[in-house]
Short mmCIF file of C-alpha atoms and ligand atoms in Angstrom, two decimals:
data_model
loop_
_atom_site.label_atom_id
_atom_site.label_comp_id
_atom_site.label_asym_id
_atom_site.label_seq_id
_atom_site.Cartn_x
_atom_site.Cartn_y
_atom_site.Cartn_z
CA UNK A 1 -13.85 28.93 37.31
CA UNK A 2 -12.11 31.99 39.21
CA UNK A 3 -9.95 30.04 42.03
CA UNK A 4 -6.38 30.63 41.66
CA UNK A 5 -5.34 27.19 42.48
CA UNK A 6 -6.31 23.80 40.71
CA UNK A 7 -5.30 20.80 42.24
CA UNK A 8 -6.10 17.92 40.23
CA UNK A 9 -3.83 20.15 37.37
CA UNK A 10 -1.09 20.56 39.70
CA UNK A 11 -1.08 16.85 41.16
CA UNK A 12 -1.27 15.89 37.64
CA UNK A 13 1.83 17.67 36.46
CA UNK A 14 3.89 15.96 39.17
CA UNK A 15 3.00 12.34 38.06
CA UNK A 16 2.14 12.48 34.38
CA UNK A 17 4.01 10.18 32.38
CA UNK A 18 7.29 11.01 30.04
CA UNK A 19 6.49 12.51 27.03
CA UNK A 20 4.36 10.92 24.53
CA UNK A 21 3.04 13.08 21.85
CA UNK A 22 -0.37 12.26 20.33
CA UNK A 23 -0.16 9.96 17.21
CA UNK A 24 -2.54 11.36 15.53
CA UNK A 25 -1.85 15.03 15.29
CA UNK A 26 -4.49 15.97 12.54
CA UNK A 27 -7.47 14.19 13.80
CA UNK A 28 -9.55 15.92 16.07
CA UNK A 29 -9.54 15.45 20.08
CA UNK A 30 -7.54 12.70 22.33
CA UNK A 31 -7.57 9.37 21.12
CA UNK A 32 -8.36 6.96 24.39
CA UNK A 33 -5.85 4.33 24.47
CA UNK A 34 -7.59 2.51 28.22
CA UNK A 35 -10.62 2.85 30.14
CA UNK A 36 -10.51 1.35 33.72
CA UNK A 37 -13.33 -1.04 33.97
CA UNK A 38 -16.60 -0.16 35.99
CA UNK A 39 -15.28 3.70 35.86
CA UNK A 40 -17.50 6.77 35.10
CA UNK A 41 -15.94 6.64 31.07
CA UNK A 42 -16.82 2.59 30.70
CA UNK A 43 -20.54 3.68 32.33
CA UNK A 44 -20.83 6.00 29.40
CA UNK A 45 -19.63 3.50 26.78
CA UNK A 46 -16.32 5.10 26.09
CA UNK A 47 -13.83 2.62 24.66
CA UNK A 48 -10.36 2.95 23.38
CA UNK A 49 -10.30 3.73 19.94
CA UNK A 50 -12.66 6.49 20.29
CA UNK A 51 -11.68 10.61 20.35
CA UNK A 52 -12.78 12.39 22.66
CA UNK A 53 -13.53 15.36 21.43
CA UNK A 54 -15.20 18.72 22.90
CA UNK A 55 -15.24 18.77 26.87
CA UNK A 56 -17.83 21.34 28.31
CA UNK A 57 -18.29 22.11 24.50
CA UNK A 58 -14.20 22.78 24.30
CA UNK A 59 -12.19 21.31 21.93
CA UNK A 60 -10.07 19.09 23.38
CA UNK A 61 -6.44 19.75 23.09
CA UNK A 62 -4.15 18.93 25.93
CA UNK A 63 -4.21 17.53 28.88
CA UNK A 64 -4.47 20.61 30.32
CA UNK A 65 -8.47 21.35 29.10
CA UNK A 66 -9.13 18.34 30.64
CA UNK A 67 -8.01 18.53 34.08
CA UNK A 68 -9.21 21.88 34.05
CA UNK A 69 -12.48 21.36 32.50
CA UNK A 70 -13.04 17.65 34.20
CA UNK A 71 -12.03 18.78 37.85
CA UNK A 72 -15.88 18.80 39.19
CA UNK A 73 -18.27 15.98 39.43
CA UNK A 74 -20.08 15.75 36.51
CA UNK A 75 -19.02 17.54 32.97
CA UNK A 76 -20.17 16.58 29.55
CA UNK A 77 -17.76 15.03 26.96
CA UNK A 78 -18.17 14.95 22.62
CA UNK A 79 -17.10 11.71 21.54
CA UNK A 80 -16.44 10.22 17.82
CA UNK A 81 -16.86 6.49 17.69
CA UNK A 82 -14.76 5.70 14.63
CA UNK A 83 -16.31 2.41 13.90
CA UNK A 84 -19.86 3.86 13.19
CA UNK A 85 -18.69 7.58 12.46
CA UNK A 86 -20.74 9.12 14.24
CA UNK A 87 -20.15 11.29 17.06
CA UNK A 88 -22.52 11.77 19.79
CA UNK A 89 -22.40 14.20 23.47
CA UNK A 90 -22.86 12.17 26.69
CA UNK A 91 -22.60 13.38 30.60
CA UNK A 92 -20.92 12.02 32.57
CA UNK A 93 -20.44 11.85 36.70
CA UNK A 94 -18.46 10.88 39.02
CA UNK A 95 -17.99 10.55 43.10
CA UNK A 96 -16.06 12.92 44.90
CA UNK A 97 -12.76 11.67 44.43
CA UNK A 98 -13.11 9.23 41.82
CA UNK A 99 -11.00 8.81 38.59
CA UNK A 100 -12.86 9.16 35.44
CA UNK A 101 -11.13 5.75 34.27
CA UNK A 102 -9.61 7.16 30.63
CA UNK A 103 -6.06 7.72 29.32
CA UNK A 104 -5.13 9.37 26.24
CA UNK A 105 -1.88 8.63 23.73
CA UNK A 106 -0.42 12.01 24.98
CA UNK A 107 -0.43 15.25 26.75
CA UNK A 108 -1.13 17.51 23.58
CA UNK A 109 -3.63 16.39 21.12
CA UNK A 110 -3.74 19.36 18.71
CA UNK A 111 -0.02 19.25 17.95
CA UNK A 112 3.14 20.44 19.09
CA UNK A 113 3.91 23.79 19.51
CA UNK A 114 7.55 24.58 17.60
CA UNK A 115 9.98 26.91 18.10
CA UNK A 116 11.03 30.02 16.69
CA UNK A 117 14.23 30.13 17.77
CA UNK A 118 17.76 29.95 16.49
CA UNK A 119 19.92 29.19 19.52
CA UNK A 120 23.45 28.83 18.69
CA UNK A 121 24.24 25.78 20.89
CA UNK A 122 20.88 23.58 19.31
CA UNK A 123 21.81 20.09 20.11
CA UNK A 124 19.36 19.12 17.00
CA UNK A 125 21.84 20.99 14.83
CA UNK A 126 24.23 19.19 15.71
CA UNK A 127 23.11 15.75 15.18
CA UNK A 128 24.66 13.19 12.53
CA UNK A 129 22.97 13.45 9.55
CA UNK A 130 21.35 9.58 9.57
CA UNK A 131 19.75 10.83 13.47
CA UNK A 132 16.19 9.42 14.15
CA UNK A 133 14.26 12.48 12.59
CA UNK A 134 12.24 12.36 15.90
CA UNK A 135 15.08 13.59 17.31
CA UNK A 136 14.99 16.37 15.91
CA UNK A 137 11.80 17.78 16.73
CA UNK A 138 12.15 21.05 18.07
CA UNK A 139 9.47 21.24 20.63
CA UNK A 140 8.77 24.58 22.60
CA UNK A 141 5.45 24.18 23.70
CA UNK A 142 4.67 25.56 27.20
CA UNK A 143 1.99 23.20 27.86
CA UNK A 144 4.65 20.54 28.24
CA UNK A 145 6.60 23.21 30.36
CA UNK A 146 3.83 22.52 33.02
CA UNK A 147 2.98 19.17 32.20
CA UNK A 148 6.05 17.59 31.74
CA UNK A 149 8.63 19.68 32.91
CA UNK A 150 10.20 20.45 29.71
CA UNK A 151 11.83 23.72 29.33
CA UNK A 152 10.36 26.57 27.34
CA UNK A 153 12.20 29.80 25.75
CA UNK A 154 8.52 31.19 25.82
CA UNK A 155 9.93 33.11 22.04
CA UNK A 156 6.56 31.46 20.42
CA UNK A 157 3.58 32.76 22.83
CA UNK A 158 0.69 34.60 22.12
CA UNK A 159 -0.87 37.23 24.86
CA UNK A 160 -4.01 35.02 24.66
CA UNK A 161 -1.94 32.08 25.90
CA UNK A 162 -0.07 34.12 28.10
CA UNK A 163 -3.30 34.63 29.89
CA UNK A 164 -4.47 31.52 29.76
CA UNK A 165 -1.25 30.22 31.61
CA UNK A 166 -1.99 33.75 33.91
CA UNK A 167 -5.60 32.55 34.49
CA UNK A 168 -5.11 28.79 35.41
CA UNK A 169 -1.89 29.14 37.36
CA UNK A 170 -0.03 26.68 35.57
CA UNK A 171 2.84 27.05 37.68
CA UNK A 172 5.61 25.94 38.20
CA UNK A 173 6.78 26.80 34.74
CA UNK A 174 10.50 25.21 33.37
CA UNK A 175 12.14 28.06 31.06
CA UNK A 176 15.10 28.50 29.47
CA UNK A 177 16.86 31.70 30.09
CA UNK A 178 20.17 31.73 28.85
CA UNK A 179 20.87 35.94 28.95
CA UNK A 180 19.18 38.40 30.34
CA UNK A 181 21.15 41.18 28.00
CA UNK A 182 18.63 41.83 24.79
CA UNK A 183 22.01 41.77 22.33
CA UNK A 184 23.28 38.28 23.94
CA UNK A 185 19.78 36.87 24.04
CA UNK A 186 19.55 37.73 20.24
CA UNK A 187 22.73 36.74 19.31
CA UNK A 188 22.23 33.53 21.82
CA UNK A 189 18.71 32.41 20.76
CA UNK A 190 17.66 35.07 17.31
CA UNK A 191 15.53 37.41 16.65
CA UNK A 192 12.26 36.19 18.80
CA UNK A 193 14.69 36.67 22.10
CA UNK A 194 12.73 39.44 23.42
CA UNK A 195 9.55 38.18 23.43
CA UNK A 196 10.36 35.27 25.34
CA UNK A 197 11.59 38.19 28.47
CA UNK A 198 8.44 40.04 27.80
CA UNK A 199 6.37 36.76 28.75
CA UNK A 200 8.73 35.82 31.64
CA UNK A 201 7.82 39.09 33.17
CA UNK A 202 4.16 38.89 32.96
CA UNK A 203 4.33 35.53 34.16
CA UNK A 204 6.88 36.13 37.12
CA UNK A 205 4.34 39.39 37.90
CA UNK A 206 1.33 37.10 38.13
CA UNK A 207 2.72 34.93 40.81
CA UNK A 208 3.79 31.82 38.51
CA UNK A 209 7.01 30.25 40.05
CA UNK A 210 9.50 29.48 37.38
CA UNK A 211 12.44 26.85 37.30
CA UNK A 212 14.89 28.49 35.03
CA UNK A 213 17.92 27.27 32.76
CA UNK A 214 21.39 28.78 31.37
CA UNK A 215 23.08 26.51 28.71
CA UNK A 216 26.30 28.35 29.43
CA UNK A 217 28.16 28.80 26.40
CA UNK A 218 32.23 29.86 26.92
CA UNK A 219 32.75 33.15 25.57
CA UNK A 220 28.60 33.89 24.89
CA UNK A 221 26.66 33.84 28.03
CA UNK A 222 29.60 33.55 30.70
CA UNK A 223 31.61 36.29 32.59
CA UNK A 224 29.72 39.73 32.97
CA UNK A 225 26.82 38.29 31.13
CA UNK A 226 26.39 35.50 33.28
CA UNK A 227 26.58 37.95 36.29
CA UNK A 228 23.77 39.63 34.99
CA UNK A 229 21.78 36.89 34.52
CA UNK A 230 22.25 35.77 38.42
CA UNK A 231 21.72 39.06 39.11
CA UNK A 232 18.25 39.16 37.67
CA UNK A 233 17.82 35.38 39.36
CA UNK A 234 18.48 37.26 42.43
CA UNK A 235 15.86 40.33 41.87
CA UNK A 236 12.92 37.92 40.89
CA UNK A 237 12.45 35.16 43.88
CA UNK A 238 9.95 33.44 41.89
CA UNK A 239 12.40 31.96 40.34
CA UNK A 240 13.20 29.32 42.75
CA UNK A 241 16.00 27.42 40.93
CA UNK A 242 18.13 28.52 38.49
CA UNK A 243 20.01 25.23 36.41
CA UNK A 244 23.13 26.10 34.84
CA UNK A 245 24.80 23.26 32.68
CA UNK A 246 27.64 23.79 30.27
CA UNK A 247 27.20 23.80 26.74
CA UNK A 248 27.35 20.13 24.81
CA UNK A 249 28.69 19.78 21.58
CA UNK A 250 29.11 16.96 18.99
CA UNK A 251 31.57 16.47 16.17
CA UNK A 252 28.77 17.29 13.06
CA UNK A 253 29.03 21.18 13.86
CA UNK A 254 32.28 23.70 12.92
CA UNK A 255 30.83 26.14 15.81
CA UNK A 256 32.64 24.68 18.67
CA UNK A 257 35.52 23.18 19.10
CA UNK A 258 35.58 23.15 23.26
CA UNK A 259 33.08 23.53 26.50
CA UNK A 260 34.30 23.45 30.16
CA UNK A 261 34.76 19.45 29.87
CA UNK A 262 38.12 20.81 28.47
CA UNK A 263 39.10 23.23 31.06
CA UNK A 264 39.80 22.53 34.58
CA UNK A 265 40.17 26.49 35.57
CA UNK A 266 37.25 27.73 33.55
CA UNK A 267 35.34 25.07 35.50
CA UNK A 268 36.46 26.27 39.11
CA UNK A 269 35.29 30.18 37.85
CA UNK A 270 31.83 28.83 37.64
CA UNK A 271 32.01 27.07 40.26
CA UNK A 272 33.92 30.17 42.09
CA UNK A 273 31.24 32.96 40.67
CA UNK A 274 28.05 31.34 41.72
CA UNK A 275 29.45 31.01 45.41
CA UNK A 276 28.45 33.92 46.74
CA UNK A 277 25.21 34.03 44.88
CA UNK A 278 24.33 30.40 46.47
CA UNK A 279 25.45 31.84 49.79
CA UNK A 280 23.53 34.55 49.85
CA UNK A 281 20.12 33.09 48.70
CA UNK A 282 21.01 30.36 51.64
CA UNK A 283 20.67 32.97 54.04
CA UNK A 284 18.47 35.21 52.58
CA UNK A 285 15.54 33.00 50.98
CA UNK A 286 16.79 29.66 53.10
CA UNK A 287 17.63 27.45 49.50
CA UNK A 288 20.64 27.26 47.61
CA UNK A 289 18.73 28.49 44.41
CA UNK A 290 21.63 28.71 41.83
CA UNK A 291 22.84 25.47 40.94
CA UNK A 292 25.31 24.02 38.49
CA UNK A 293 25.08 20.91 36.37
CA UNK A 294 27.02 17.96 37.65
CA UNK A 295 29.79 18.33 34.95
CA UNK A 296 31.29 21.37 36.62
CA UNK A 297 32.31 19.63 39.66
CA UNK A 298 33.72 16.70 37.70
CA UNK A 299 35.45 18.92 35.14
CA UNK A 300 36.67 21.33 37.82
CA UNK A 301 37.59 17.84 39.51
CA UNK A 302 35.90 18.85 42.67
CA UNK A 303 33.78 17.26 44.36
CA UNK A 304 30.14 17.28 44.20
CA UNK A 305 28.17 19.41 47.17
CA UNK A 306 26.44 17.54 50.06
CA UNK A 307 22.45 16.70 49.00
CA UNK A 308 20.93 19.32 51.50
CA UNK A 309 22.55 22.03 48.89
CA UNK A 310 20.05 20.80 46.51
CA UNK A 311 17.01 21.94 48.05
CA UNK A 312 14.88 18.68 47.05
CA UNK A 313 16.41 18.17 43.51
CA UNK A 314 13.95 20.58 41.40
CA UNK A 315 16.11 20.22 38.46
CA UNK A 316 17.63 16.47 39.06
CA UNK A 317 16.20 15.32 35.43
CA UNK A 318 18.19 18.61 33.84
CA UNK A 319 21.43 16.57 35.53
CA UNK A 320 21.54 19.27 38.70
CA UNK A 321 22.39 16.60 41.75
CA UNK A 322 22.47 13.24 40.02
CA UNK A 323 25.68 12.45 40.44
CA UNK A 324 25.14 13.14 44.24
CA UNK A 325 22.25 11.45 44.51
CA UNK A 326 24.26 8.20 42.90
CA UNK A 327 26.71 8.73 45.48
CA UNK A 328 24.65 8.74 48.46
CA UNK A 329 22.45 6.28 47.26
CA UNK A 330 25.84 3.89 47.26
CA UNK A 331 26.53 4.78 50.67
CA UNK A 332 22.85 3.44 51.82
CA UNK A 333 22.97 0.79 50.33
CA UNK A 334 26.91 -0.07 52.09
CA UNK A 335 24.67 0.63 55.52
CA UNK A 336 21.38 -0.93 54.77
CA UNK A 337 21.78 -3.40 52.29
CA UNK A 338 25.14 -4.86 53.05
CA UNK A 339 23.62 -8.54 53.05
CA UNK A 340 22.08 -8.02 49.65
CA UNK A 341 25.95 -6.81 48.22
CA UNK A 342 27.41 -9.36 49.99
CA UNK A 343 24.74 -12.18 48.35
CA UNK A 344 25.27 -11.02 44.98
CA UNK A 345 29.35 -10.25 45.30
CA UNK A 346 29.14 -14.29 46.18
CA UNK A 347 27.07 -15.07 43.14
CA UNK A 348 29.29 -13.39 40.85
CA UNK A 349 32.14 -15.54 42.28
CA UNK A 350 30.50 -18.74 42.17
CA UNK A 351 29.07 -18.18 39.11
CA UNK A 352 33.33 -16.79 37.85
CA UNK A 353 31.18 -14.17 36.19
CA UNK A 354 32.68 -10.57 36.00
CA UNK A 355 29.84 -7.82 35.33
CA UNK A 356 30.64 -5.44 33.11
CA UNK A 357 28.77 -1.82 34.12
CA UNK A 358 28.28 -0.21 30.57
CA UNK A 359 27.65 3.50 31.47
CA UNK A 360 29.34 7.11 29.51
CA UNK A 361 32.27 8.39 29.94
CA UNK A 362 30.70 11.19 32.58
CA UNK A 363 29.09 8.69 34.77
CA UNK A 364 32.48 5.96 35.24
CA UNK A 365 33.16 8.06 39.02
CA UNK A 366 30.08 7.56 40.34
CA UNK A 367 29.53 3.84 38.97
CA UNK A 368 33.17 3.22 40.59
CA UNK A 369 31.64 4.01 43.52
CA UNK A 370 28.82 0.90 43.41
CA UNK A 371 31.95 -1.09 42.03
CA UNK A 372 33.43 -0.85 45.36
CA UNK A 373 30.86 -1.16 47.32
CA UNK A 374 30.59 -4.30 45.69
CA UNK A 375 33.98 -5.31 46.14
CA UNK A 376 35.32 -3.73 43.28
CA UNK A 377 36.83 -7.43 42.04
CA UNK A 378 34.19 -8.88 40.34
CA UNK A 379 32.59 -5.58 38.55
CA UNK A 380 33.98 -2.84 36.92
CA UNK A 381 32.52 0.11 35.06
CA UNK A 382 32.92 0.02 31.19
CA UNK A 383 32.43 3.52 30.00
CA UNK A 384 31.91 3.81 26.40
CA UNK A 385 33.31 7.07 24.36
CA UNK A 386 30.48 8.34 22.32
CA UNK A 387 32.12 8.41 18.86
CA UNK A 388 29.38 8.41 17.49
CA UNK A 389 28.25 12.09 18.40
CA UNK A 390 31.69 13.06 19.34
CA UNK A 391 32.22 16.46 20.66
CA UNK A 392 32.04 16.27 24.20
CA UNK A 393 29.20 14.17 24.70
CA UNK A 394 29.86 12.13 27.52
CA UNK A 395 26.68 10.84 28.97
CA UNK A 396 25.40 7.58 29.70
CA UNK A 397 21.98 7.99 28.29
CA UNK A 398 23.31 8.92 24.50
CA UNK A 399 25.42 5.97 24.45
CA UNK A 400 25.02 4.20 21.39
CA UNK A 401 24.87 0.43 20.07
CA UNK A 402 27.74 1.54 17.48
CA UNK A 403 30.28 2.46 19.91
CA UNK A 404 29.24 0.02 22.55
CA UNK A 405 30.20 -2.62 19.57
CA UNK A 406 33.16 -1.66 18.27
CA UNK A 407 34.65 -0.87 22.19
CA UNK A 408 33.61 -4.06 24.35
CA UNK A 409 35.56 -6.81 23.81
CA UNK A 410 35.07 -9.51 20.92
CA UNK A 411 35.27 -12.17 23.48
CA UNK A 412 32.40 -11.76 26.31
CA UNK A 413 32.44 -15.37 28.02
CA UNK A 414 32.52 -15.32 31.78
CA UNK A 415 31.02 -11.14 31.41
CA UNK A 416 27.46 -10.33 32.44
CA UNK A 417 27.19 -6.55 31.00
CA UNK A 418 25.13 -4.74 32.50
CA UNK A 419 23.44 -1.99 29.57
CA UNK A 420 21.67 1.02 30.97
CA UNK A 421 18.23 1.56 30.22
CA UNK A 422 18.43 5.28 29.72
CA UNK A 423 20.15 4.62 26.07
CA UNK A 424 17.11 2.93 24.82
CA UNK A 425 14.09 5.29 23.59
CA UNK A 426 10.47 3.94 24.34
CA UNK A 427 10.67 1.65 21.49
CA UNK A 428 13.57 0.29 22.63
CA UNK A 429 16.09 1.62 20.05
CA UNK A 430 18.97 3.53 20.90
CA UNK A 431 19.64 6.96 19.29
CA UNK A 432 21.60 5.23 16.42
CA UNK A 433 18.59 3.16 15.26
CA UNK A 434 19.32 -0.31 16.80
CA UNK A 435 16.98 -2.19 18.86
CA UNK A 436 17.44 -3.18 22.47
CA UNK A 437 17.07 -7.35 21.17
CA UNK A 438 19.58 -6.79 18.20
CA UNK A 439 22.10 -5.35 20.76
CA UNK A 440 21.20 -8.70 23.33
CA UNK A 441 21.81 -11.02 20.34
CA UNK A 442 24.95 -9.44 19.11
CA UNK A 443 26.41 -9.58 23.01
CA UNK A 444 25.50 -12.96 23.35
CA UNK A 445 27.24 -13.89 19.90
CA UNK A 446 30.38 -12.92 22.13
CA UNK A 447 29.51 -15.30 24.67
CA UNK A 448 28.23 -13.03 27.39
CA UNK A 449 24.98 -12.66 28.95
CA UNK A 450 22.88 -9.13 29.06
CA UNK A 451 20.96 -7.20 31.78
CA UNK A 452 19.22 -3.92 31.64
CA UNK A 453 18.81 -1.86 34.60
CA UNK A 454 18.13 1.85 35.10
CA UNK A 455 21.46 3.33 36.40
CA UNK A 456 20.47 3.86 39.68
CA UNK A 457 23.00 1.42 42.39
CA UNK A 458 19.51 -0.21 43.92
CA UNK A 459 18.20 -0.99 40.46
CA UNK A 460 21.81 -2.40 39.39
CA UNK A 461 22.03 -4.33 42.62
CA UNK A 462 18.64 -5.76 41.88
CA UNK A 463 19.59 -6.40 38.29
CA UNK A 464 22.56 -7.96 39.32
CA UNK A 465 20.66 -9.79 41.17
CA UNK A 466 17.89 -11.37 39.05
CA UNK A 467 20.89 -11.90 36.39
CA UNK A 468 22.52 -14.37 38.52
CA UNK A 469 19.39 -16.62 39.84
S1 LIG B 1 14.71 26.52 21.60
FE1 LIG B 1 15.62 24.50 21.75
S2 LIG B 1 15.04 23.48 19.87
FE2 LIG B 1 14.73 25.66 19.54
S3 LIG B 1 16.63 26.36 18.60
FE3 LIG B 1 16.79 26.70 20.80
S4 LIG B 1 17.83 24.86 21.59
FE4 LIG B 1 17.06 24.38 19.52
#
C-alpha cells in the first residue's frame, strides 16, 4: 500500500472501544469474541472462539494489521478452530462498504508493550500495597497511543516501528513530554529519556500530528524548564495541543509531600505563564494550543475559561475542559430541559427523598452547580475524601467503596445516593476491590436506595429520573 492516508484506521481510532487488552496474551492471533450474522466472517464459517491468525499471511497482532491489511474488498485470513485444532486459510470478500462482521477481545493481541521508564511522579508507585495488580500495569505501547488515545513516552521504540508508525500515518499520536531539557528528562523519566525525543522528532518530521502531555511536577519540570518546553510546543505546530496537569500524589510514597492543590499562588503562575503562549498561538495558528488541566483553575480558585478556548476538547479524557464542559452542560439543561428539572425536583419532594450526589472532592463545584439547577433543596453533592490513596487525590473516578463507607452516614432512609459510574472498573469493582452489588447492598442496609449514573448533569438528571418512577 503507498497512500499516505488510511481511513478505515483513522475512523477506527476515533470510535474503538476503552481499553481491553487481549486475554490471552500467549496464544497466537485475536481471539473473536462476535460475528454479526449473515456478514462476510459468518459466510466463511468464522465463529467466536476461534483465532484469527495470519491476515494477508501477517501475523495478527493489533488492531492495527487488521484495519490496515483488511481495508480492501477481499483479503485472506489464517484461522485456528480450537475445537478440532486445526487451522485452515480462507478468503474472504466483502461489498464496498461493508463490515466484515468480527470483533476481537482487544486492540493488541501479541501483548503489551511495557515501559522502560522510571518517571519520578509514577502513579503505579504510588499505589497501596493491597492495589488491584492490574493497576499496576505499566503500559507504553504506541499502538494504543493511536488506537486508544493513551499517552506514550515513546522511551521503548525500535526504528523498525518507528517506520512502521512513519509508513501508515498513524497519526494523531498522544505522547507524554514532560521536559524538553536532556538532564530534566533523565532525571524526570531515567535513563531511556532521550530516545523517546529522538522518536518525537522523526515522527513530528514525517508529518504525524501529536497531542502532547506535561505532568508538571513543582520544583522538576516548572519555571525555566517549563518555558522551554512551551517553547519547543511553539517551534513544532504539529503538536496541536499541549495538556499540562499538575502532578498527583498519594500517601504510600515519601517523594512528595505537596502539588499545586496546595498552593493558590503557584497555581495563578501557571496559569499566568502559559498566557501569553495561549495568546499567541490564538492569533498565530487560530487555537488555543496550550492548555492546563482543570485543577489549576480550581486551585488557583479562578474560574474555568469559556469552551471556545478549548478548541474541540482534544484532551477532555486527560481532564483538559471537563469541568467546563459540566458547567455548560448545566446551563443547557436550565434552558432546554427546565420541564424535565422541574418533574424530577417534584418527585424528589413527593417522594421526601433527598439525593445524595456522591462525587470527589475536585468535582463538589461543578456538581453544586446541577444541585442548583435543581433547586439545590432536595440534592446536595456528597464529596468523599479519598483516604484511601491520600495525597492529593481528589477525583471522582478513584473514589473508593472504603471511604464512601466509613463517610456517608449510618442512617440512609429518605437518601437516594446517587454513585458515579466512573469509580467502578469494567467488572464493576472499584479500585479497592469491592463490587458495584456489595456497595448497593451495604447502602441499602442503611435504608437508602442506589443509582448509578455517569457524572455527566443529563445522565444524573436521567438517573434521577428512572430512580424515582
Ligand atoms: S511511563 Fe508511565 S508507567 Fe512508565 S514509569 Fe513513567 S509514569 Fe510510570
Amino acid at each position: 500500500m503507498t497512500e499516505r492516508t488510511h481511513p478505515t484506521v483513522a475512523s477506527y481510532a476515533s470510535s474503538v472501544a476503552p481499553y481491553a487488552p487481549s486475554r490471552h496474551p500467549d496464544s497466537d492471533g485475536a481471539l473473536v469474541v462476535s460475528v454479526l450474522p449473515e456478514s462476510p466472517a459468518d459466510d466463511i464459517g468464522i465463529v467466536p472462539g476461534m483465532r484469527v491468525t495470519h491476515v494477508n499471511g501477517k501475523p495478527l497482532t493489533d488492531m492495527i494489521v487488521w484495519l490496515w491489511e483488511m481495508d480492501g474488498e477481499s483479503a485472506e485470513l489464517t484461522v485456528y478452530d480450537p475445537r478440532d485444532g486445526v487451522t485452515e486459510t480462507a478468503a474472504i470478500e466483502r461489498f464496498a462498504g461493508e463490515d466484515w462482521g468480527v470483533d476481537f477481545d482487544g486492540a493488541v493481541f501479541d501483548g503489551m508493550r511495557t515501559c522502560v521508564n522510571a518517571c519520578l511522579f509514577c502513579f503505579m508507585n504510588m499505589l497501596p500495597k493491597e492495589s488491584r495488580s492490574s493497576l499496576s500495569i505499566r503500559d507504553d505501547d504506541y499502538r494504543l497511543s493511536f488506537l486508544q488515545g493513551n499517552f506514550v513516552t515513546l522511551t521503548n521504540m525500535s526504528d523498525r516501528e518507528v517506520s512502521d508508525v512513519i509508513e501508515k500515518m498513524l497519526s494523531p499520536m498522544n505522547v507524554s513530554l514532560h521536559a524538553v531539557s536532556p538532564e530534566v528528562r533523565r532525571r524526570l523519566i531515567g535513563r531511556n529519556a532521550a530516545r523517546g525525543m529522538e522518536v518525537l522528532e522523526r515522527l513530528l518530521e514525517a508529518g504525524i500530528e501529536v497531542h502532547a502531555q506535561i505532568v508538571l511536577c513543582p520544583g522538576l519540570n516548572d519555571g525555566d524548564e517549563l518555558r522551554a518546553t512551551l517553547d519547543y510546543v511553539e517551534a513544532h505546530p504539529g503538536i496541536t495541543s499541549l495538556a499540562i496537569v499538575p502532578l498527583g500524589f498519594t500517601k504510600h510514597q515519601s517523594r512528595f509531600t505537596s502539588s499545586y492543590s496546595d498552593d493558590v499562588e503557584a497555581s495563578r503562575a501557571v496559569v499566568d505563564l502559559i498566557a501569553p503562549y495561549q495568546e499567541r498561538a490564538r492569533r498565530t495558528r487560530g487555537h488555543t494550543v496550550f492548555q492546563l488541566g482543570d485543577e489549576f483553575y480550581v486551585d488557583a480558585d479562578m474560574e474555568v475559561p469559556p469552551a471556545e478556548t478549548y478548541d474541540g476538547f482534544p484532551q477532555f479524557y486527560d481532564g483538559i475542559g471537563m469541568l467546563r464542559s459540566f458547567i455548560d452542560d448545566v446551563e443547557r439543561l436550565r434552558t432546554e430541559c427546565a420541564d424535565d428539572l422541574e418533574e424530577v425536583h417534584a418527585a424528589l419532594l413527593d417522594d421526601r427523598t433527598d439525593a445524595l450526589l456522591v462525587c470527589g472532592r475536585a468535582a463538589r463545584g461543578a456538581f453544586q452547580t446541577f444541585c442548583e439547577a435543581l433547586g439545590g433543596d432536595v440534592v446536595s453533592p456528597s464529596p468523599i475524601d479519598n483516604r484511601y490513596f491520600g495525597g492529593n487525590v481528589n477525583v471522582t473516578g478513584l473514589t473508593c467503596a472504603c471511604d464512601l463507607f466509613a463517610q456517608l452516614s449510618p442512617d440512609l432512609s429518605a437518601k437516594l445516593v446517587v454513585l458515579p459510574d466512573v469509580m467502578f472498573n469494567y467488572d464493576g469493582v472499584t479500585l479497592d476491590g469491592v463490587h458495584r452489588d456489595e456497595i448497593v447492598r451495604e447502602l441499602e442496609s442503611r435504608g437508602g436506595s442506589v443509582a448509578i449514573s455517569t457524572p455527566d448533569p443529563r445522565q444524573l438528571l436521567d438517573a434521577l429520573r428512572r430512580a424515582l418512577r
